[in-house]
Amino acid sequence: MASNTQNTQTAGGVLYIAATPIGNLEDITLRCLRILQEVDLIAAEDTRHTRKLLTHYTIHTPLISYYREKEAERSTELVRRLLKGESIALVSDAGTPAISDPGAVLVRKAREAGITIVPLPGPSALITALSAAGITDPSFLFLGFAPSKKSQRRTLLTSLCNNSSSLIFYESPRRIKSLLTDIFNIMGDRQAFWGRELTKTYEDLQQGPVSSLLQQASQHTSKGEFVLIIEPAEQLQAEGENLLDLLCWYRDNTSMSLKDVSRKLASDLALSRSKVYQEALEIYKNKQH
Ligand code: SAM
């Protein structure tokens, strides 16, 4: 049974959250291999998939399936086993469990039951892609998979237009073109990056405007899974000597909402927000369409 030297106050066995490769089987830590060998049970998103990894490393630990549709039910059973003293490693098909993958329900229930939780760091597609994107600003927003319904996807993208962080999406080959098309139409031709087939034989890293990635996605049937990173819109320097000038500048040069502009200028110029809002209403009334 795997030992837990970190915490002796908690009940039962230990739940390990084990990151496994996102393609290249060599991308697994020594610690993770040892724990997978030592635990009583491995809870896997897809047992057939994980069996290939275990066979590669000659690990014979029993497997149990733990997938999205059965999360609630299976997590209750696993917590019961943990409370009895068994140690369990949770793995997903690729990368870090609970990151756009099942796992969070089990983690929460196990913590509520007083079980020790030990995360084993390792591969994650988003961090792998981000490390190769060459983006100097440290701020990013990870969104997982964008909604598959077009209207919901467009609503989400619209709400992100003024976000000043890089946006990171997971996407399948089937939907990459629709996502890029919506981004192009809603956010404009921003700088972007994709990491496709990361760590695999045909790894593909591309950087350029959204339009050029869209062109590439249209040229060949884009096989392989994607991590897509969209850089923030270039920040224009606001020009204006006074509140009215600045309001006109924001109205004419950005897609920021009247409310956001008022909030920003009130804070930048140390003015009352309601005063700025009233002025903004007047200025935005005169917007040329
Ligand atoms: N838990 C995983 C992680 O830590 O990255 C992600 C699982 S999520 C269900 C699977 C998505 O991650 C894929 O659709 C793809 O967007 C991305 N992904 C996983 N492996 C990848 C790879 N080798 N190359 C590019 N993207 C990958």
PDB file of C-alpha atoms and ligand atoms in Angstrom:
ATOM      1  CA  MET A   1       0.000   0.000   0.000  1.00  0.00           C
ATOM      2  CA  ALA A   2       1.342   3.469  -0.845  1.00  0.00           C
ATOM      3  CA  SER A   3       2.334   5.466   2.207  1.00  0.00           C
ATOM      4  CA  ASN A   4       1.440   9.037   3.008  1.00  0.00           C
ATOM      5  CA  THR A   5       4.135  10.797   4.954  1.00  0.00           C
ATOM      6  CA  GLN A   6       2.605  14.274   4.655  1.00  0.00           C
ATOM      7  CA  ASN A   7      -0.449  14.093   6.810  1.00  0.00           C
ATOM      8  CA  THR A   8      -1.225  11.741   9.646  1.00  0.00           C
ATOM      9  CA  GLN A   9      -4.341  13.618  10.871  1.00  0.00           C
ATOM     10  CA  THR A  10      -6.736  12.435   8.181  1.00  0.00           C
ATOM     11  CA  ALA A  11      -8.870   9.350   7.731  1.00  0.00           C
ATOM     12  CA  GLY A  12      -8.250   6.236   5.650  1.00  0.00           C
ATOM     13  CA  GLY A  13      -6.112   5.829   2.565  1.00  0.00           C
ATOM     14  CA  VAL A  14      -4.722   8.405   0.188  1.00  0.00           C
ATOM     15  CA  LEU A  15      -6.202   9.717  -3.047  1.00  0.00           C
ATOM     16  CA  TYR A  16      -3.490  10.517  -5.593  1.00  0.00           C
ATOM     17  CA  ILE A  17      -4.331  12.740  -8.559  1.00  0.00           C
ATOM     18  CA  ALA A  18      -1.914  11.377 -11.114  1.00  0.00           C
ATOM     19  CA  ALA A  19      -0.967  13.249 -14.292  1.00  0.00           C
ATOM     20  CA  THR A  20      -0.205  10.900 -17.198  1.00  0.00           C
ATOM     21  CA  PRO A  21       1.164  11.532 -20.737  1.00  0.00           C
ATOM     22  CA  ILE A  22      -0.735  13.583 -23.340  1.00  0.00           C
ATOM     23  CA  GLY A  23       0.822  11.540 -26.152  1.00  0.00           C
ATOM     24  CA  ASN A  24       4.427  10.567 -25.596  1.00  0.00           C
ATOM     25  CA  LEU A  25       4.539   7.719 -23.094  1.00  0.00           C
ATOM     26  CA  GLU A  26       7.903   8.876 -21.787  1.00  0.00           C
ATOM     27  CA  ASP A  27       6.281  11.978 -20.303  1.00  0.00           C
ATOM     28  CA  ILE A  28       5.520  10.523 -16.903  1.00  0.00           C
ATOM     29  CA  THR A  29       7.332  11.188 -13.668  1.00  0.00           C
ATOM     30  CA  LEU A  30       9.228   8.566 -11.682  1.00  0.00           C
ATOM     31  CA  ARG A  31       7.039   9.411  -8.709  1.00  0.00           C
ATOM     32  CA  CYS A  32       3.872   8.816 -10.697  1.00  0.00           C
ATOM     33  CA  LEU A  33       5.133   5.424 -11.925  1.00  0.00           C
ATOM     34  CA  ARG A  34       6.009   4.420  -8.370  1.00  0.00           C
ATOM     35  CA  ILE A  35       2.616   5.457  -7.014  1.00  0.00           C
ATOM     36  CA  LEU A  36       0.749   3.700  -9.841  1.00  0.00           C
ATOM     37  CA  GLN A  37       2.683   0.584  -8.888  1.00  0.00           C
ATOM     38  CA  GLU A  38       2.048   0.939  -5.146  1.00  0.00           C
ATOM     39  CA  VAL A  39      -1.614   1.933  -4.848  1.00  0.00           C
ATOM     40  CA  ASP A  40      -4.375  -0.619  -4.291  1.00  0.00           C
ATOM     41  CA  LEU A  41      -6.474   0.647  -7.159  1.00  0.00           C
ATOM     42  CA  ILE A  42      -6.287   2.955 -10.192  1.00  0.00           C
ATOM     43  CA  ALA A  43      -9.492   4.799 -11.097  1.00  0.00           C
ATOM     44  CA  ALA A  44      -9.275   5.533 -14.816  1.00  0.00           C
ATOM     45  CA  GLU A  45     -11.419   7.557 -17.220  1.00  0.00           C
ATOM     46  CA  ASP A  46     -11.073   4.751 -19.772  1.00  0.00           C
ATOM     47  CA  THR A  47      -9.590   1.533 -18.426  1.00  0.00           C
ATOM     48  CA  ARG A  48      -8.631   0.256 -21.928  1.00  0.00           C
ATOM     49  CA  HIS A  49      -6.656   3.427 -22.587  1.00  0.00           C
ATOM     50  CA  THR A  50      -4.868   3.358 -19.223  1.00  0.00           C
ATOM     51  CA  ARG A  51      -4.134  -0.361 -19.549  1.00  0.00           C
ATOM     52  CA  LYS A  52      -1.883   0.441 -22.530  1.00  0.00           C
ATOM     53  CA  LEU A  53       0.160   2.809 -20.349  1.00  0.00           C
ATOM     54  CA  LEU A  54       0.349   0.290 -17.513  1.00  0.00           C
ATOM     55  CA  THR A  55       1.349  -2.514 -19.883  1.00  0.00           C
ATOM     56  CA  HIS A  56       4.116  -0.308 -21.286  1.00  0.00           C
ATOM     57  CA  TYR A  57       5.532   0.103 -17.765  1.00  0.00           C
ATOM     58  CA  THR A  58       4.690  -3.437 -16.609  1.00  0.00           C
ATOM     59  CA  ILE A  59       2.362  -2.241 -13.870  1.00  0.00           C
ATOM     60  CA  HIS A  60      -0.280  -4.718 -12.746  1.00  0.00           C
ATOM     61  CA  THR A  61      -2.386  -2.610 -10.345  1.00  0.00           C
ATOM     62  CA  PRO A  62      -6.153  -3.305 -10.652  1.00  0.00           C
ATOM     63  CA  LEU A  63      -8.214  -0.767 -12.571  1.00  0.00           C
ATOM     64  CA  ILE A  64     -11.723   0.564 -12.062  1.00  0.00           C
ATOM     65  CA  SER A  65     -13.517   2.898 -14.462  1.00  0.00           C
ATOM     66  CA  TYR A  66     -14.275   6.466 -13.417  1.00  0.00           C
ATOM     67  CA  TYR A  67     -15.898   8.475 -16.196  1.00  0.00           C
ATOM     68  CA  ARG A  68     -17.983  11.634 -16.417  1.00  0.00           C
ATOM     69  CA  GLU A  69     -21.422   9.998 -16.619  1.00  0.00           C
ATOM     70  CA  LYS A  70     -20.773   7.865 -13.534  1.00  0.00           C
ATOM     71  CA  GLU A  71     -18.834  10.435 -11.479  1.00  0.00           C
ATOM     72  CA  ALA A  72     -21.381  10.946  -8.716  1.00  0.00           C
ATOM     73  CA  GLU A  73     -22.075   7.254  -8.207  1.00  0.00           C
ATOM     74  CA  ARG A  74     -18.479   6.041  -8.587  1.00  0.00           C
ATOM     75  CA  SER A  75     -17.022   8.720  -6.350  1.00  0.00           C
ATOM     76  CA  THR A  76     -19.249   7.591  -3.450  1.00  0.00           C
ATOM     77  CA  GLU A  77     -17.975   4.039  -3.890  1.00  0.00           C
ATOM     78  CA  LEU A  78     -14.346   5.169  -4.120  1.00  0.00           C
ATOM     79  CA  VAL A  79     -14.608   7.354  -0.999  1.00  0.00           C
ATOM     80  CA  ARG A  80     -16.005   4.344   0.861  1.00  0.00           C
ATOM     81  CA  ARG A  81     -12.966   2.318  -0.192  1.00  0.00           C
ATOM     82  CA  LEU A  82     -10.603   5.164   0.718  1.00  0.00           C
ATOM     83  CA  LEU A  83     -12.193   5.398   4.166  1.00  0.00           C
ATOM     84  CA  LYS A  84     -11.560   1.684   4.616  1.00  0.00           C
ATOM     85  CA  GLY A  85      -7.858   2.407   4.103  1.00  0.00           C
ATOM     86  CA  GLU A  86      -7.274   1.669   0.413  1.00  0.00           C
ATOM     87  CA  SER A  87      -5.057   4.016  -1.583  1.00  0.00           C
ATOM     88  CA  ILE A  88      -6.304   5.057  -4.987  1.00  0.00           C
ATOM     89  CA  ALA A  89      -4.706   6.856  -7.927  1.00  0.00           C
ATOM     90  CA  LEU A  90      -7.036   8.791 -10.204  1.00  0.00           C
ATOM     91  CA  VAL A  91      -5.933   9.105 -13.850  1.00  0.00           C
ATOM     92  CA  SER A  92      -7.584  10.433 -16.996  1.00  0.00           C
ATOM     93  CA  ASP A  93      -6.992   9.583 -20.656  1.00  0.00           C
ATOM     94  CA  ALA A  94      -4.533  12.425 -21.091  1.00  0.00           C
ATOM     95  CA  GLY A  95      -2.724  14.837 -18.818  1.00  0.00           C
ATOM     96  CA  THR A  96      -3.941  16.044 -15.459  1.00  0.00           C
ATOM     97  CA  PRO A  97      -7.259  14.685 -14.125  1.00  0.00           C
ATOM     98  CA  ALA A  98      -9.975  17.215 -13.283  1.00  0.00           C
ATOM     99  CA  ILE A  99      -8.659  19.650 -15.926  1.00  0.00           C
ATOM    100  CA  SER A 100     -11.450  19.448 -18.546  1.00  0.00           C
ATOM    101  CA  ASP A 101     -11.641  15.828 -17.416  1.00  0.00           C
ATOM    102  CA  PRO A 102     -13.530  13.939 -14.700  1.00  0.00           C
ATOM    103  CA  GLY A 103     -12.096  14.063 -11.193  1.00  0.00           C
ATOM    104  CA  ALA A 104     -13.329  17.178  -9.397  1.00  0.00           C
ATOM    105  CA  VAL A 105     -16.373  15.421  -7.900  1.00  0.00           C
ATOM    106  CA  LEU A 106     -14.205  12.699  -6.365  1.00  0.00           C
ATOM    107  CA  VAL A 107     -11.662  15.214  -5.057  1.00  0.00           C
ATOM    108  CA  ARG A 108     -14.368  17.265  -3.371  1.00  0.00           C
ATOM    109  CA  LYS A 109     -16.107  14.251  -1.804  1.00  0.00           C
ATOM    110  CA  ALA A 110     -12.824  12.762  -0.619  1.00  0.00           C
ATOM    111  CA  ARG A 111     -11.790  16.040   1.016  1.00  0.00           C
ATOM    112  CA  GLU A 112     -15.181  16.325   2.741  1.00  0.00           C
ATOM    113  CA  ALA A 113     -14.654  12.802   4.074  1.00  0.00           C
ATOM    114  CA  GLY A 114     -11.270  13.768   5.520  1.00  0.00           C
ATOM    115  CA  ILE A 115      -9.201  11.766   3.024  1.00  0.00           C
ATOM    116  CA  THR A 116      -5.676  12.971   2.245  1.00  0.00           C
ATOM    117  CA  ILE A 117      -5.376  14.174  -1.334  1.00  0.00           C
ATOM    118  CA  VAL A 118      -1.979  14.164  -3.002  1.00  0.00           C
ATOM    119  CA  PRO A 119      -1.623  15.723  -6.464  1.00  0.00           C
ATOM    120  CA  LEU A 120       1.167  14.280  -8.610  1.00  0.00           C
ATOM    121  CA  PRO A 121       2.199  17.030 -11.075  1.00  0.00           C
ATOM    122  CA  GLY A 122       2.917  16.188 -14.680  1.00  0.00           C
ATOM    123  CA  PRO A 123       1.732  16.805 -18.236  1.00  0.00           C
ATOM    124  CA  SER A 124      -1.127  19.084 -19.107  1.00  0.00           C
ATOM    125  CA  ALA A 125      -1.936  20.128 -22.656  1.00  0.00           C
ATOM    126  CA  LEU A 126      -2.635  23.750 -21.749  1.00  0.00           C
ATOM    127  CA  ILE A 127       0.667  24.301 -19.933  1.00  0.00           C
ATOM    128  CA  THR A 128       2.584  22.422 -22.632  1.00  0.00           C
ATOM    129  CA  ALA A 129       1.101  24.664 -25.330  1.00  0.00           C
ATOM    130  CA  LEU A 130       1.541  27.851 -23.316  1.00  0.00           C
ATOM    131  CA  SER A 131       5.212  27.077 -22.708  1.00  0.00           C
ATOM    132  CA  ALA A 132       5.797  26.908 -26.472  1.00  0.00           C
ATOM    133  CA  ALA A 133       3.686  29.934 -27.430  1.00  0.00           C
ATOM    134  CA  GLY A 134       6.266  32.575 -26.577  1.00  0.00           C
ATOM    135  CA  ILE A 135       3.757  34.902 -24.927  1.00  0.00           C
ATOM    136  CA  THR A 136       5.514  37.282 -22.573  1.00  0.00           C
ATOM    137  CA  ASP A 137       2.501  38.524 -20.600  1.00  0.00           C
ATOM    138  CA  PRO A 138       1.942  36.084 -17.704  1.00  0.00           C
ATOM    139  CA  SER A 139      -1.822  36.491 -17.525  1.00  0.00           C
ATOM    140  CA  PHE A 140      -4.031  33.870 -19.179  1.00  0.00           C
ATOM    141  CA  LEU A 141      -7.596  32.636 -18.919  1.00  0.00           C
ATOM    142  CA  PHE A 142      -8.199  28.921 -19.447  1.00  0.00           C
ATOM    143  CA  LEU A 143     -11.666  28.205 -20.804  1.00  0.00           C
ATOM    144  CA  GLY A 144     -11.531  24.479 -21.573  1.00  0.00           C
ATOM    145  CA  PHE A 145     -13.830  23.555 -24.467  1.00  0.00           C
ATOM    146  CA  ALA A 146     -15.928  26.398 -25.894  1.00  0.00           C
ATOM    147  CA  PRO A 147     -19.664  25.542 -26.033  1.00  0.00           C
ATOM    148  CA  SER A 148     -20.557  23.430 -29.073  1.00  0.00           C
ATOM    149  CA  LYS A 149     -23.798  25.385 -29.617  1.00  0.00           C
ATOM    150  CA  LYS A 150     -23.014  28.287 -31.917  1.00  0.00           C
ATOM    151  CA  SER A 151     -25.177  30.836 -30.095  1.00  0.00           C
ATOM    152  CA  GLN A 152     -23.630  30.000 -26.720  1.00  0.00           C
ATOM    153  CA  ARG A 153     -20.142  30.055 -28.196  1.00  0.00           C
ATOM    154  CA  ARG A 154     -20.732  33.472 -29.727  1.00  0.00           C
ATOM    155  CA  THR A 155     -22.108  34.827 -26.452  1.00  0.00           C
ATOM    156  CA  LEU A 156     -19.037  33.583 -24.612  1.00  0.00           C
ATOM    157  CA  LEU A 157     -16.627  35.053 -27.178  1.00  0.00           C
ATOM    158  CA  THR A 158     -18.436  38.392 -27.131  1.00  0.00           C
ATOM    159  CA  SER A 159     -18.137  38.546 -23.351  1.00  0.00           C
ATOM    160  CA  LEU A 160     -14.377  37.939 -23.653  1.00  0.00           C
ATOM    161  CA  CYS A 161     -13.660  40.636 -26.244  1.00  0.00           C
ATOM    162  CA  ASN A 162     -12.303  43.145 -23.753  1.00  0.00           C
ATOM    163  CA  ASN A 163     -10.445  40.667 -21.600  1.00  0.00           C
ATOM    164  CA  SER A 164      -6.783  41.610 -21.443  1.00  0.00           C
ATOM    165  CA  SER A 165      -5.472  38.065 -20.818  1.00  0.00           C
ATOM    166  CA  SER A 166      -4.516  35.430 -23.372  1.00  0.00           C
ATOM    167  CA  LEU A 167      -7.446  33.052 -23.861  1.00  0.00           C
ATOM    168  CA  ILE A 168      -6.795  29.324 -23.942  1.00  0.00           C
ATOM    169  CA  PHE A 169      -9.239  26.814 -25.410  1.00  0.00           C
ATOM    170  CA  TYR A 170      -9.204  23.068 -25.908  1.00  0.00           C
ATOM    171  CA  GLU A 171     -10.681  22.036 -29.231  1.00  0.00           C
ATOM    172  CA  SER A 172     -11.303  18.945 -31.327  1.00  0.00           C
ATOM    173  CA  PRO A 173     -10.380  18.704 -35.031  1.00  0.00           C
ATOM    174  CA  ARG A 174     -14.096  18.602 -35.860  1.00  0.00           C
ATOM    175  CA  ARG A 175     -14.810  22.023 -34.402  1.00  0.00           C
ATOM    176  CA  ILE A 176     -11.569  23.968 -34.768  1.00  0.00           C
ATOM    177  CA  LYS A 177     -12.742  25.752 -37.949  1.00  0.00           C
ATOM    178  CA  SER A 178     -16.034  26.900 -36.421  1.00  0.00           C
ATOM    179  CA  LEU A 179     -14.240  28.174 -33.336  1.00  0.00           C
ATOM    180  CA  LEU A 180     -11.621  30.077 -35.366  1.00  0.00           C
ATOM    181  CA  THR A 181     -14.318  31.505 -37.663  1.00  0.00           C
ATOM    182  CA  ASP A 182     -16.323  32.807 -34.703  1.00  0.00           C
ATOM    183  CA  ILE A 183     -13.200  34.249 -33.081  1.00  0.00           C
ATOM    184  CA  PHE A 184     -12.265  36.008 -36.321  1.00  0.00           C
ATOM    185  CA  ASN A 185     -15.752  37.478 -36.734  1.00  0.00           C
ATOM    186  CA  ILE A 186     -16.221  38.526 -33.111  1.00  0.00           C
ATOM    187  CA  MET A 187     -12.735  39.396 -31.869  1.00  0.00           C
ATOM    188  CA  GLY A 188     -10.986  40.326 -35.093  1.00  0.00           C
ATOM    189  CA  ASP A 189      -7.743  39.073 -36.588  1.00  0.00           C
ATOM    190  CA  ARG A 190      -5.755  38.713 -33.365  1.00  0.00           C
ATOM    191  CA  GLN A 191      -2.457  36.989 -32.930  1.00  0.00           C
ATOM    192  CA  ALA A 192      -2.974  33.340 -32.097  1.00  0.00           C
ATOM    193  CA  PHE A 193      -1.152  30.077 -31.520  1.00  0.00           C
ATOM    194  CA  TRP A 194      -2.080  26.446 -31.736  1.00  0.00           C
ATOM    195  CA  GLY A 195      -0.395  23.363 -30.356  1.00  0.00           C
ATOM    196  CA  ARG A 196      -1.693  20.294 -32.167  1.00  0.00           C
ATOM    197  CA  GLU A 197      -0.710  16.686 -31.499  1.00  0.00           C
ATOM    198  CA  LEU A 198       1.552  17.900 -28.702  1.00  0.00           C
ATOM    199  CA  THR A 199       4.366  15.497 -27.761  1.00  0.00           C
ATOM    200  CA  LYS A 200       3.359  13.160 -30.616  1.00  0.00           C
ATOM    201  CA  THR A 201       5.107  12.312 -33.902  1.00  0.00           C
ATOM    202  CA  TYR A 202       3.285  14.955 -35.926  1.00  0.00           C
ATOM    203  CA  GLU A 203       3.418  17.696 -33.326  1.00  0.00           C
ATOM    204  CA  ASP A 204       2.452  20.979 -34.948  1.00  0.00           C
ATOM    205  CA  LEU A 205       3.066  24.416 -33.415  1.00  0.00           C
ATOM    206  CA  GLN A 206       1.709  27.394 -35.372  1.00  0.00           C
ATOM    207  CA  GLN A 207       1.720  31.078 -34.573  1.00  0.00           C
ATOM    208  CA  GLY A 208       0.086  33.850 -36.599  1.00  0.00           C
ATOM    209  CA  PRO A 209      -3.087  35.859 -37.049  1.00  0.00           C
ATOM    210  CA  VAL A 210      -6.353  33.980 -36.585  1.00  0.00           C
ATOM    211  CA  SER A 211      -6.995  34.311 -40.359  1.00  0.00           C
ATOM    212  CA  SER A 212      -3.829  32.356 -41.195  1.00  0.00           C
ATOM    213  CA  LEU A 213      -4.629  29.578 -38.721  1.00  0.00           C
ATOM    214  CA  LEU A 214      -8.118  29.447 -40.180  1.00  0.00           C
ATOM    215  CA  GLN A 215      -6.642  29.064 -43.646  1.00  0.00           C
ATOM    216  CA  GLN A 216      -4.435  26.212 -42.480  1.00  0.00           C
ATOM    217  CA  ALA A 217      -7.313  24.514 -40.703  1.00  0.00           C
ATOM    218  CA  SER A 218      -9.307  24.717 -43.957  1.00  0.00           C
ATOM    219  CA  GLN A 219      -6.500  23.380 -46.162  1.00  0.00           C
ATOM    220  CA  HIS A 220      -6.166  19.915 -44.741  1.00  0.00           C
ATOM    221  CA  THR A 221      -8.489  17.806 -42.685  1.00  0.00           C
ATOM    222  CA  SER A 222      -7.027  18.895 -39.374  1.00  0.00           C
ATOM    223  CA  LYS A 223      -6.341  15.722 -37.508  1.00  0.00           C
ATOM    224  CA  GLY A 224      -5.329  15.679 -33.877  1.00  0.00           C
ATOM    225  CA  GLU A 225      -6.486  17.580 -30.838  1.00  0.00           C
ATOM    226  CA  PHE A 226      -5.761  21.277 -30.407  1.00  0.00           C
ATOM    227  CA  VAL A 227      -4.863  23.774 -27.743  1.00  0.00           C
ATOM    228  CA  LEU A 228      -5.694  27.205 -29.121  1.00  0.00           C
ATOM    229  CA  ILE A 229      -4.344  30.408 -27.592  1.00  0.00           C
ATOM    230  CA  ILE A 230      -5.735  33.813 -28.550  1.00  0.00           C
ATOM    231  CA  GLU A 231      -3.711  36.832 -27.581  1.00  0.00           C
ATOM    232  CA  PRO A 232      -5.454  39.959 -26.265  1.00  0.00           C
ATOM    233  CA  ALA A 233      -6.320  42.752 -28.679  1.00  0.00           C
ATOM    234  CA  GLU A 234      -3.506  45.231 -29.111  1.00  0.00           C
ATOM    235  CA  GLN A 235      -3.930  47.971 -26.560  1.00  0.00           C
ATOM    236  CA  LEU A 236      -4.293  51.360 -28.198  1.00  0.00           C
ATOM    237  CA  GLN A 237      -3.120  54.359 -26.228  1.00  0.00           C
ATOM    238  CA  ALA A 238      -6.143  56.461 -25.349  1.00  0.00           C
ATOM    239  CA  GLU A 239      -5.849  60.033 -26.590  1.00  0.00           C
ATOM    240  CA  GLY A 240      -7.546  63.032 -25.009  1.00  0.00           C
ATOM    241  CA  GLU A 241      -6.917  66.027 -22.735  1.00  0.00           C
ATOM    242  CA  ASN A 242     -10.125  65.841 -20.733  1.00  0.00           C
ATOM    243  CA  LEU A 243     -13.049  63.592 -19.875  1.00  0.00           C
ATOM    244  CA  LEU A 244     -15.076  64.482 -22.971  1.00  0.00           C
ATOM    245  CA  ASP A 245     -12.169  63.864 -25.350  1.00  0.00           C
ATOM    246  CA  LEU A 246     -11.413  60.542 -23.698  1.00  0.00           C
ATOM    247  CA  LEU A 247     -15.049  59.427 -23.814  1.00  0.00           C
ATOM    248  CA  CYS A 248     -15.146  60.219 -27.537  1.00  0.00           C
ATOM    249  CA  TRP A 249     -11.893  58.328 -28.057  1.00  0.00           C
ATOM    250  CA  TYR A 250     -13.144  55.196 -26.281  1.00  0.00           C
ATOM    251  CA  ARG A 251     -16.479  55.402 -28.101  1.00  0.00           C
ATOM    252  CA  ASP A 252     -14.782  55.595 -31.504  1.00  0.00           C
ATOM    253  CA  ASN A 253     -11.793  53.295 -30.991  1.00  0.00           C
ATOM    254  CA  THR A 254     -12.896  50.421 -28.801  1.00  0.00           C
ATOM    255  CA  SER A 255     -15.764  47.991 -28.403  1.00  0.00           C
ATOM    256  CA  MET A 256     -15.856  48.549 -24.631  1.00  0.00           C
ATOM    257  CA  SER A 257     -19.314  48.971 -23.179  1.00  0.00           C
ATOM    258  CA  LEU A 258     -20.430  52.372 -21.901  1.00  0.00           C
ATOM    259  CA  LYS A 259     -20.437  50.960 -18.380  1.00  0.00           C
ATOM    260  CA  ASP A 260     -16.888  49.621 -18.644  1.00  0.00           C
ATOM    261  CA  VAL A 261     -15.595  52.862 -20.126  1.00  0.00           C
ATOM    262  CA  SER A 262     -17.253  54.878 -17.343  1.00  0.00           C
ATOM    263  CA  ARG A 263     -15.803  52.611 -14.689  1.00  0.00           C
ATOM    264  CA  LYS A 264     -12.322  52.823 -16.197  1.00  0.00           C
ATOM    265  CA  LEU A 265     -12.296  56.597 -16.684  1.00  0.00           C
ATOM    266  CA  ALA A 266     -13.767  57.272 -13.242  1.00  0.00           C
ATOM    267  CA  SER A 267     -10.938  55.261 -11.759  1.00  0.00           C
ATOM    268  CA  ASP A 268      -8.189  56.660 -14.066  1.00  0.00           C
ATOM    269  CA  LEU A 269      -9.243  60.287 -13.490  1.00  0.00           C
ATOM    270  CA  ALA A 270     -10.398  59.896  -9.867  1.00  0.00           C
ATOM    271  CA  LEU A 271     -13.898  61.175 -10.709  1.00  0.00           C
ATOM    272  CA  SER A 272     -17.288  60.096  -9.431  1.00  0.00           C
ATOM    273  CA  ARG A 273     -18.537  57.102 -11.392  1.00  0.00           C
ATOM    274  CA  SER A 274     -22.073  58.452 -11.710  1.00  0.00           C
ATOM    275  CA  LYS A 275     -20.803  61.784 -13.074  1.00  0.00           C
ATOM    276  CA  VAL A 276     -18.693  59.987 -15.702  1.00  0.00           C
ATOM    277  CA  TYR A 277     -21.599  57.682 -16.521  1.00  0.00           C
ATOM    278  CA  GLN A 278     -23.940  60.647 -17.130  1.00  0.00           C
ATOM    279  CA  GLU A 279     -21.389  62.297 -19.432  1.00  0.00           C
ATOM    280  CA  ALA A 280     -20.803  58.993 -21.212  1.00  0.00           C
ATOM    281  CA  LEU A 281     -24.523  58.583 -21.867  1.00  0.00           C
ATOM    282  CA  GLU A 282     -24.559  61.933 -23.685  1.00  0.00           C
ATOM    283  CA  ILE A 283     -21.428  61.154 -25.704  1.00  0.00           C
ATOM    284  CA  TYR A 284     -22.521  57.633 -26.666  1.00  0.00           C
ATOM    285  CA  LYS A 285     -25.952  58.958 -27.753  1.00  0.00           C
ATOM    286  CA  ASN A 286     -24.125  60.784 -30.520  1.00  0.00           C
ATOM    287  CA  LYS A 287     -22.255  57.733 -31.771  1.00  0.00           C
ATOM    288  CA  GLN A 288     -22.109  57.608 -35.554  1.00  0.00           C
ATOM    289  CA  HIS A 289     -23.367  54.290 -36.972  1.00  0.00           C
TER     290      HIS A 289
HETATM  291  N1  SAM B   1      -6.717  16.737 -18.687  1.00  0.00           N
HETATM  292  C1  SAM B   1      -6.059  17.064 -19.922  1.00  0.00           C
HETATM  293  C2  SAM B   1      -4.915  18.049 -19.648  1.00  0.00           C
HETATM  294  O1  SAM B   1      -4.428  18.100 -18.532  1.00  0.00           O
HETATM  295  O2  SAM B   1      -4.489  18.731 -20.571  1.00  0.00           O
HETATM  296  C3  SAM B   1      -6.988  17.532 -20.992  1.00  0.00           C
HETATM  297  C4  SAM B   1      -8.117  16.606 -21.276  1.00  0.00           C
HETATM  298  S1  SAM B   1      -9.270  17.249 -22.375  1.00  0.00           S
HETATM  299  C5  SAM B   1     -10.609  16.092 -22.289  1.00  0.00           C
HETATM  300  C6  SAM B   1      -8.647  16.787 -23.877  1.00  0.00           C
HETATM  301  C7  SAM B   1      -8.311  18.002 -24.706  1.00  0.00           C
HETATM  302  O3  SAM B   1      -7.012  18.451 -24.305  1.00  0.00           O
HETATM  303  C8  SAM B   1      -8.194  17.705 -26.183  1.00  0.00           C
HETATM  304  O4  SAM B   1      -9.442  17.817 -26.837  1.00  0.00           O
HETATM  305  C9  SAM B   1      -7.249  18.777 -26.638  1.00  0.00           C
HETATM  306  O5  SAM B   1      -7.905  19.986 -26.815  1.00  0.00           O
HETATM  307  C10 SAM B   1      -6.307  18.862 -25.430  1.00  0.00           C
HETATM  308  N2  SAM B   1      -5.188  17.922 -25.628  1.00  0.00           N
HETATM  309  C11 SAM B   1      -4.961  16.772 -24.975  1.00  0.00           C
HETATM  310  N3  SAM B   1      -3.841  16.190 -25.450  1.00  0.00           N
HETATM  311  C12 SAM B   1      -3.371  16.982 -26.433  1.00  0.00           C
HETATM  312  C13 SAM B   1      -2.258  16.929 -27.312  1.00  0.00           C
HETATM  313  N4  SAM B   1      -1.397  15.911 -27.277  1.00  0.00           N
HETATM  314  N5  SAM B   1      -2.078  17.937 -28.187  1.00  0.00           N
HETATM  315  C14 SAM B   1      -2.930  18.985 -28.216  1.00  0.00           C
HETATM  316  N6  SAM B   1      -4.008  19.075 -27.428  1.00  0.00           N
HETATM  317  C15 SAM B   1      -4.226  18.106 -26.549  1.00  0.00           C
END
